[in-house]
Amino acid sequence: ATGVDAGWLLRLAALWTGAGAAWTLASLLFRRVYAVAFSRSGEGRNVAALARLWARLRGRPLPSEGRIRSPGRRAPALDWIRGLARFTPAGAYREMLIKDAKLLLRDASQWSQLILLLALVFVYLYNFRHFRQIGEAGLVGGLPLYLVGLALAGFVTTAVSVRFAFPLVSQEGRVLWLLLSAPLRPRQLLASKLVATLPPLLIVAEALSIVSALILGVPARLVLFSAGVAALTAVSVGSLSVGLGAFLPDYRAESAAKVAASFGGLVCMSVALVTALTLVALSFYPAYLLNSLAVRPRALLLGGCLAGMLLTTALAVLVPLRLGERALAKLEP
């Protein structure tokens, strides 16, 4: 008994001393870097340190080392955003994409919420495992759970789109006159915003829908079908957010979060959510046929569902972008 008690006390002492040591190290680190980090948090991204490191690796001289640089041997400025943007069409679309990406990374209130978004996706997928247990218990069929997964993925995609895509036009704020004075048509402006929005939306939508389908253990054909529905959902809600963001802007808002929480953001959220649920409802019969291959399909009903999905997506893309284009065209530079 004495040995057991002594071992318990030893483990308890190790636990408290470890916690105290961790607290001490965290306090020292805080005092060391907090002031500098707080000062730099309000500044733009500085790539000078990376440029110096790159120059050292390539053996090029640096001004800080007192060397005289020869003509044509400048240390390259590392602009990885522009490097990635080379895969997009050149012209106004590329430049607007670069501008929006840099503004996102310079605003700590914006890019920090991307971390919360990743946490939300992880928690959603982690908790979705319990849906499979409900299906295995026989309380709900596999197909209804599959459709619920598509609906929840559409809801998360809609929330992400309204939060990040809807405020894009409103964020131009007082410098919108510069874009309107430039040789840039409103259609090009909205198209560039949409091009910048679709890739992350597609990643979120596809990840949620595909992983949810895999967790449920559905056949591969249903996994591919969920990927198609997710792509249509991302394109629809992304276009709605960009178009309605130009049609119902809030140029006086202090932050993008306030724009998303405005009346226009509420309208966009409602319309986008109805669109996403409409796509899920129209996908019921095709998913039912893919789940039960022995059932003889009704060509008219199947064609109507697929055509309805494509028509819903087309309306969600064309109508709001057209409304946003007209709203921008009415503004004076």
Short mmCIF file of C-alpha atoms in Angstrom, two decimals:
data_model
loop_
_atom_site.label_atom_id
_atom_site.label_comp_id
_atom_site.label_asym_id
_atom_site.label_seq_id
_atom_site.Cartn_x
_atom_site.Cartn_y
_atom_site.Cartn_z
CA ALA A 1 0.00 0.00 0.00
CA THR A 2 2.84 2.33 0.83
CA GLY A 3 4.39 1.72 -2.56
CA VAL A 4 1.12 2.43 -4.35
CA ASP A 5 0.64 5.66 -2.41
CA ALA A 6 4.21 6.74 -3.10
CA GLY A 7 3.79 6.07 -6.84
CA TRP A 8 0.54 8.03 -6.90
CA LEU A 9 2.18 10.99 -5.18
CA LEU A 10 5.09 10.84 -7.59
CA ARG A 11 2.80 10.94 -10.61
CA LEU A 12 0.81 13.81 -9.09
CA ALA A 13 4.00 15.76 -8.44
CA ALA A 14 5.18 15.15 -12.01
CA LEU A 15 1.84 16.39 -13.32
CA TRP A 16 1.93 19.65 -11.39
CA THR A 17 5.61 20.35 -12.04
CA GLY A 18 5.06 19.71 -15.75
CA ALA A 19 2.15 22.14 -15.80
CA GLY A 20 4.23 24.73 -13.96
CA ALA A 21 7.12 24.34 -16.37
CA ALA A 22 4.80 24.72 -19.36
CA TRP A 23 3.29 27.86 -17.83
CA THR A 24 6.76 29.30 -17.22
CA LEU A 25 7.88 28.65 -20.80
CA ALA A 26 4.66 30.15 -22.18
CA SER A 27 5.13 33.27 -20.04
CA LEU A 28 8.72 33.72 -21.22
CA LEU A 29 7.67 33.28 -24.84
CA PHE A 30 4.82 35.76 -24.38
CA ARG A 31 7.10 38.43 -22.96
CA ARG A 32 9.57 37.80 -25.77
CA VAL A 33 7.34 38.00 -28.85
CA TYR A 34 4.03 39.61 -27.90
CA ALA A 35 5.04 43.24 -28.35
CA VAL A 36 6.64 42.59 -31.73
CA ALA A 37 3.73 40.44 -32.91
CA PHE A 38 1.19 43.04 -31.81
CA SER A 39 3.08 45.76 -33.65
CA ARG A 40 3.31 43.74 -36.87
CA SER A 41 -0.31 42.59 -36.76
CA GLY A 42 -1.46 45.98 -38.03
CA GLU A 43 1.07 46.13 -40.85
CA GLY A 44 1.07 44.64 -44.33
CA ARG A 45 2.82 41.38 -45.11
CA ASN A 46 6.58 41.88 -45.24
CA VAL A 47 8.54 39.52 -47.48
CA ALA A 48 11.93 41.18 -47.00
CA ALA A 49 13.15 38.44 -44.67
CA LEU A 50 12.16 35.74 -47.14
CA ALA A 51 13.78 37.67 -49.97
CA ARG A 52 17.05 37.90 -48.00
CA LEU A 53 16.91 34.18 -47.22
CA TRP A 54 16.31 33.39 -50.89
CA ALA A 55 19.21 35.61 -51.90
CA ARG A 56 21.51 33.90 -49.40
CA LEU A 57 20.54 30.47 -50.69
CA ARG A 58 21.32 31.55 -54.24
CA GLY A 59 24.60 33.22 -53.21
CA ARG A 60 23.58 36.73 -54.23
CA PRO A 61 24.84 39.87 -52.44
CA LEU A 62 22.60 41.78 -50.04
CA PRO A 63 22.51 45.56 -49.38
CA SER A 64 22.52 44.92 -45.63
CA GLU A 65 25.89 43.20 -45.89
CA GLY A 66 27.54 46.27 -47.39
CA ARG A 67 28.14 44.71 -50.78
CA ILE A 68 27.68 46.49 -54.07
CA ARG A 69 25.14 44.75 -56.21
CA SER A 70 26.03 44.35 -59.83
CA PRO A 71 23.47 45.29 -62.49
CA GLY A 72 21.01 42.56 -63.24
CA ARG A 73 21.67 40.67 -59.96
CA ARG A 74 18.81 41.91 -57.78
CA ALA A 75 17.43 39.72 -55.02
CA PRO A 76 14.04 38.50 -56.22
CA ALA A 77 10.95 39.70 -54.42
CA LEU A 78 9.00 36.65 -53.37
CA ASP A 79 5.37 37.09 -54.38
CA TRP A 80 3.92 33.60 -54.11
CA ILE A 81 0.37 34.87 -54.63
CA ARG A 82 1.27 36.21 -58.06
CA GLY A 83 3.11 32.98 -58.76
CA LEU A 84 0.02 30.90 -58.05
CA ALA A 85 -2.11 33.32 -60.05
CA ARG A 86 -0.19 32.44 -63.20
CA PHE A 87 -2.49 29.45 -63.55
CA THR A 88 -5.47 31.83 -64.05
CA PRO A 89 -6.33 33.77 -67.23
CA ALA A 90 -4.17 36.86 -67.71
CA GLY A 91 -5.69 40.30 -67.58
CA ALA A 92 -8.26 41.85 -65.28
CA TYR A 93 -9.29 38.52 -63.77
CA ARG A 94 -5.76 37.72 -62.62
CA GLU A 95 -5.06 41.17 -61.20
CA MET A 96 -8.36 41.29 -59.28
CA LEU A 97 -7.69 37.81 -57.93
CA ILE A 98 -4.25 38.87 -56.70
CA LYS A 99 -5.67 42.01 -55.11
CA ASP A 100 -8.45 40.15 -53.27
CA ALA A 101 -6.04 37.46 -52.05
CA LYS A 102 -3.60 40.02 -50.67
CA LEU A 103 -6.37 41.99 -48.97
CA LEU A 104 -7.61 38.78 -47.36
CA LEU A 105 -4.17 37.89 -46.01
CA ARG A 106 -3.48 41.41 -44.76
CA ASP A 107 -6.70 41.54 -42.74
CA ALA A 108 -6.24 39.46 -39.60
CA SER A 109 -9.98 39.49 -38.92
CA GLN A 110 -10.49 37.76 -42.27
CA TRP A 111 -7.81 35.09 -42.57
CA SER A 112 -8.11 34.13 -38.90
CA GLN A 113 -11.69 33.04 -39.56
CA LEU A 114 -10.37 30.56 -42.12
CA ILE A 115 -8.94 28.65 -39.16
CA LEU A 116 -12.40 28.60 -37.58
CA LEU A 117 -13.78 27.38 -40.89
CA LEU A 118 -11.37 24.45 -40.94
CA ALA A 119 -12.31 23.65 -37.36
CA LEU A 120 -16.00 23.76 -38.30
CA VAL A 121 -15.44 21.35 -41.18
CA PHE A 122 -13.48 18.97 -38.95
CA VAL A 123 -16.14 19.01 -36.21
CA TYR A 124 -18.87 18.45 -38.80
CA LEU A 125 -17.14 15.43 -40.31
CA TYR A 126 -16.20 14.04 -36.90
CA ASN A 127 -19.77 14.21 -35.63
CA PHE A 128 -21.18 12.87 -38.88
CA ARG A 129 -19.97 9.42 -37.87
CA HIS A 130 -22.95 9.18 -35.53
CA PHE A 131 -25.31 9.34 -38.52
CA ARG A 132 -23.91 6.04 -39.72
CA GLN A 133 -24.66 4.50 -36.34
CA ILE A 134 -28.28 5.66 -36.68
CA GLY A 135 -28.49 3.94 -40.06
CA GLU A 136 -26.90 0.75 -38.74
CA ALA A 137 -29.43 0.69 -35.90
CA GLY A 138 -32.23 0.65 -38.45
CA LEU A 139 -33.86 3.88 -37.25
CA VAL A 140 -33.41 5.67 -40.59
CA GLY A 141 -32.65 4.28 -44.04
CA GLY A 142 -29.37 4.81 -45.82
CA LEU A 143 -30.80 6.98 -48.61
CA PRO A 144 -32.43 9.55 -46.25
CA LEU A 145 -29.16 9.84 -44.34
CA TYR A 146 -27.34 10.33 -47.64
CA LEU A 147 -29.69 13.19 -48.56
CA VAL A 148 -29.33 14.69 -45.08
CA GLY A 149 -25.57 14.68 -45.60
CA LEU A 150 -25.99 16.52 -48.91
CA ALA A 151 -28.30 19.06 -47.28
CA LEU A 152 -25.91 19.71 -44.37
CA ALA A 153 -22.98 20.05 -46.77
CA GLY A 154 -25.02 22.56 -48.79
CA PHE A 155 -25.85 24.49 -45.63
CA VAL A 156 -22.18 24.77 -44.61
CA THR A 157 -21.19 25.77 -48.14
CA THR A 158 -23.90 28.44 -48.15
CA ALA A 159 -22.73 29.86 -44.82
CA VAL A 160 -19.12 30.02 -46.02
CA SER A 161 -20.15 31.67 -49.29
CA VAL A 162 -22.26 34.35 -47.61
CA ARG A 163 -19.51 35.09 -45.10
CA PHE A 164 -16.61 35.42 -47.56
CA ALA A 165 -18.11 35.99 -51.05
CA PHE A 166 -21.03 38.30 -50.31
CA PRO A 167 -18.87 41.14 -48.84
CA LEU A 168 -16.37 41.18 -51.73
CA VAL A 169 -17.98 44.06 -53.64
CA SER A 170 -18.86 45.99 -50.48
CA GLN A 171 -15.25 45.78 -49.32
CA GLU A 172 -14.19 47.96 -52.24
CA GLY A 173 -15.87 50.77 -50.31
CA ARG A 174 -14.61 54.22 -51.08
CA VAL A 175 -12.19 53.07 -53.77
CA LEU A 176 -14.96 51.60 -55.89
CA TRP A 177 -14.84 54.74 -58.02
CA LEU A 178 -11.34 53.74 -59.09
CA LEU A 179 -12.58 50.42 -60.45
CA LEU A 180 -15.54 52.09 -62.16
CA SER A 181 -13.22 54.65 -63.78
CA ALA A 182 -10.84 51.97 -65.01
CA PRO A 183 -11.35 50.22 -68.36
CA LEU A 184 -13.14 47.45 -66.52
CA ARG A 185 -16.74 46.58 -67.19
CA PRO A 186 -19.02 45.63 -64.28
CA ARG A 187 -19.38 42.17 -65.76
CA GLN A 188 -15.62 41.68 -65.65
CA LEU A 189 -15.50 42.89 -62.05
CA LEU A 190 -18.16 40.41 -60.93
CA ALA A 191 -16.62 37.62 -62.99
CA SER A 192 -13.23 38.19 -61.32
CA LYS A 193 -14.87 38.05 -57.89
CA LEU A 194 -16.59 34.81 -58.85
CA VAL A 195 -13.34 33.30 -60.17
CA ALA A 196 -11.67 34.12 -56.84
CA THR A 197 -14.58 32.60 -54.90
CA LEU A 198 -15.25 29.32 -56.67
CA PRO A 199 -12.03 27.35 -55.93
CA PRO A 200 -12.28 27.51 -52.11
CA LEU A 201 -16.05 26.93 -52.24
CA LEU A 202 -15.58 23.89 -54.44
CA ILE A 203 -12.95 22.50 -52.07
CA VAL A 204 -15.24 22.91 -49.05
CA ALA A 205 -18.32 21.53 -50.80
CA GLU A 206 -16.54 18.55 -52.34
CA ALA A 207 -14.75 17.66 -49.12
CA LEU A 208 -17.95 17.74 -47.07
CA SER A 209 -20.08 15.81 -49.54
CA ILE A 210 -17.53 13.15 -50.52
CA VAL A 211 -16.29 12.46 -47.00
CA SER A 212 -19.87 12.34 -45.69
CA ALA A 213 -20.80 9.80 -48.35
CA LEU A 214 -17.73 7.72 -47.57
CA ILE A 215 -18.54 7.75 -43.86
CA LEU A 216 -22.03 6.44 -44.62
CA GLY A 217 -20.51 3.65 -46.70
CA VAL A 218 -22.61 4.26 -49.82
CA PRO A 219 -21.60 2.81 -53.22
CA ALA A 220 -19.02 4.60 -55.36
CA ARG A 221 -21.68 5.74 -57.85
CA LEU A 222 -23.45 7.68 -55.09
CA VAL A 223 -20.14 9.22 -54.00
CA LEU A 224 -19.60 10.53 -57.53
CA PHE A 225 -23.17 11.77 -57.68
CA SER A 226 -22.72 13.66 -54.39
CA ALA A 227 -19.60 15.29 -55.86
CA GLY A 228 -21.67 16.49 -58.83
CA VAL A 229 -24.42 17.88 -56.60
CA ALA A 230 -21.79 19.62 -54.44
CA ALA A 231 -20.24 21.24 -57.53
CA LEU A 232 -23.63 22.58 -58.64
CA THR A 233 -24.29 23.85 -55.12
CA ALA A 234 -20.94 25.65 -54.91
CA VAL A 235 -21.41 27.33 -58.29
CA SER A 236 -24.98 28.36 -57.42
CA VAL A 237 -24.38 29.81 -53.97
CA GLY A 238 -21.11 31.43 -55.06
CA SER A 239 -22.83 33.25 -57.93
CA LEU A 240 -25.72 34.25 -55.68
CA SER A 241 -23.35 35.67 -53.07
CA VAL A 242 -21.30 37.69 -55.56
CA GLY A 243 -24.31 38.96 -57.53
CA LEU A 244 -26.49 39.85 -54.56
CA GLY A 245 -23.44 41.33 -52.86
CA ALA A 246 -23.28 43.88 -55.69
CA PHE A 247 -27.07 44.31 -55.79
CA LEU A 248 -27.47 44.80 -52.01
CA PRO A 249 -24.11 46.26 -50.93
CA ASP A 250 -23.12 48.05 -47.75
CA TYR A 251 -20.22 50.30 -48.68
CA ARG A 252 -20.15 51.99 -45.26
CA ALA A 253 -19.61 48.82 -43.24
CA GLU A 254 -16.42 48.77 -41.23
CA SER A 255 -15.70 45.06 -41.73
CA ALA A 256 -16.71 42.14 -43.88
CA ALA A 257 -18.45 40.50 -40.92
CA LYS A 258 -20.85 43.42 -40.65
CA VAL A 259 -21.61 43.20 -44.37
CA ALA A 260 -22.47 39.51 -44.06
CA ALA A 261 -24.71 40.26 -41.07
CA SER A 262 -26.60 43.06 -42.84
CA PHE A 263 -30.07 42.87 -44.37
CA GLY A 264 -28.57 42.02 -47.73
CA GLY A 265 -26.59 39.20 -46.18
CA LEU A 266 -29.78 37.81 -44.62
CA VAL A 267 -31.55 37.93 -47.98
CA CYS A 268 -28.60 36.25 -49.69
CA MET A 269 -28.44 33.56 -47.01
CA SER A 270 -32.13 32.80 -47.39
CA VAL A 271 -32.09 32.64 -51.20
CA ALA A 272 -28.88 30.59 -51.30
CA LEU A 273 -30.18 28.14 -48.70
CA VAL A 274 -33.42 27.65 -50.64
CA THR A 275 -31.38 27.06 -53.80
CA ALA A 276 -29.15 24.47 -52.10
CA LEU A 277 -32.15 22.62 -50.64
CA THR A 278 -33.87 22.70 -54.04
CA LEU A 279 -30.87 20.98 -55.60
CA VAL A 280 -30.94 18.34 -52.87
CA ALA A 281 -34.68 17.78 -53.35
CA LEU A 282 -34.28 17.40 -57.11
CA SER A 283 -31.46 14.90 -56.57
CA PHE A 284 -33.71 12.52 -54.59
CA TYR A 285 -34.99 10.47 -57.51
CA PRO A 286 -31.61 10.12 -59.30
CA ALA A 287 -30.02 9.11 -55.99
CA TYR A 288 -32.82 6.60 -55.42
CA LEU A 289 -32.15 5.01 -58.81
CA LEU A 290 -28.41 4.88 -58.17
CA ASN A 291 -29.01 3.29 -54.79
CA SER A 292 -31.41 0.65 -56.18
CA LEU A 293 -30.22 -0.38 -59.62
CA ALA A 294 -32.95 -3.02 -59.85
CA VAL A 295 -35.67 -0.35 -60.03
CA ARG A 296 -36.75 0.50 -63.55
CA PRO A 297 -36.28 4.28 -64.07
CA ARG A 298 -38.98 6.58 -65.33
CA ALA A 299 -37.33 8.47 -68.12
CA LEU A 300 -39.61 11.51 -67.89
CA LEU A 301 -39.19 11.90 -64.12
CA LEU A 302 -35.44 11.34 -64.26
CA GLY A 303 -35.00 13.80 -67.10
CA GLY A 304 -37.15 16.35 -65.28
CA CYS A 305 -35.05 16.10 -62.11
CA LEU A 306 -31.74 16.45 -63.95
CA ALA A 307 -33.06 19.30 -66.08
CA GLY A 308 -34.42 20.98 -62.96
CA MET A 309 -31.02 20.82 -61.30
CA LEU A 310 -29.32 22.36 -64.31
CA LEU A 311 -32.04 25.01 -64.66
CA THR A 312 -31.81 25.91 -60.97
CA THR A 313 -28.05 26.31 -61.26
CA ALA A 314 -28.37 28.42 -64.43
CA LEU A 315 -30.90 30.75 -62.81
CA ALA A 316 -28.77 31.03 -59.67
CA VAL A 317 -25.79 32.05 -61.80
CA LEU A 318 -27.35 34.34 -64.41
CA VAL A 319 -30.05 36.24 -62.50
CA PRO A 320 -28.03 37.56 -59.50
CA LEU A 321 -24.98 38.38 -61.63
CA ARG A 322 -27.21 40.32 -64.01
CA LEU A 323 -28.79 42.21 -61.11
CA GLY A 324 -25.38 43.00 -59.67
CA GLU A 325 -24.11 44.17 -63.07
CA ARG A 326 -27.01 46.57 -63.47
CA ALA A 327 -26.53 47.90 -59.95
CA LEU A 328 -22.84 48.62 -60.60
CA ALA A 329 -23.60 50.19 -63.98
CA LYS A 330 -25.90 52.73 -62.30
CA LEU A 331 -23.17 53.97 -59.96
CA GLU A 332 -21.29 57.12 -60.87
CA PRO A 333 -17.47 56.93 -60.86
#
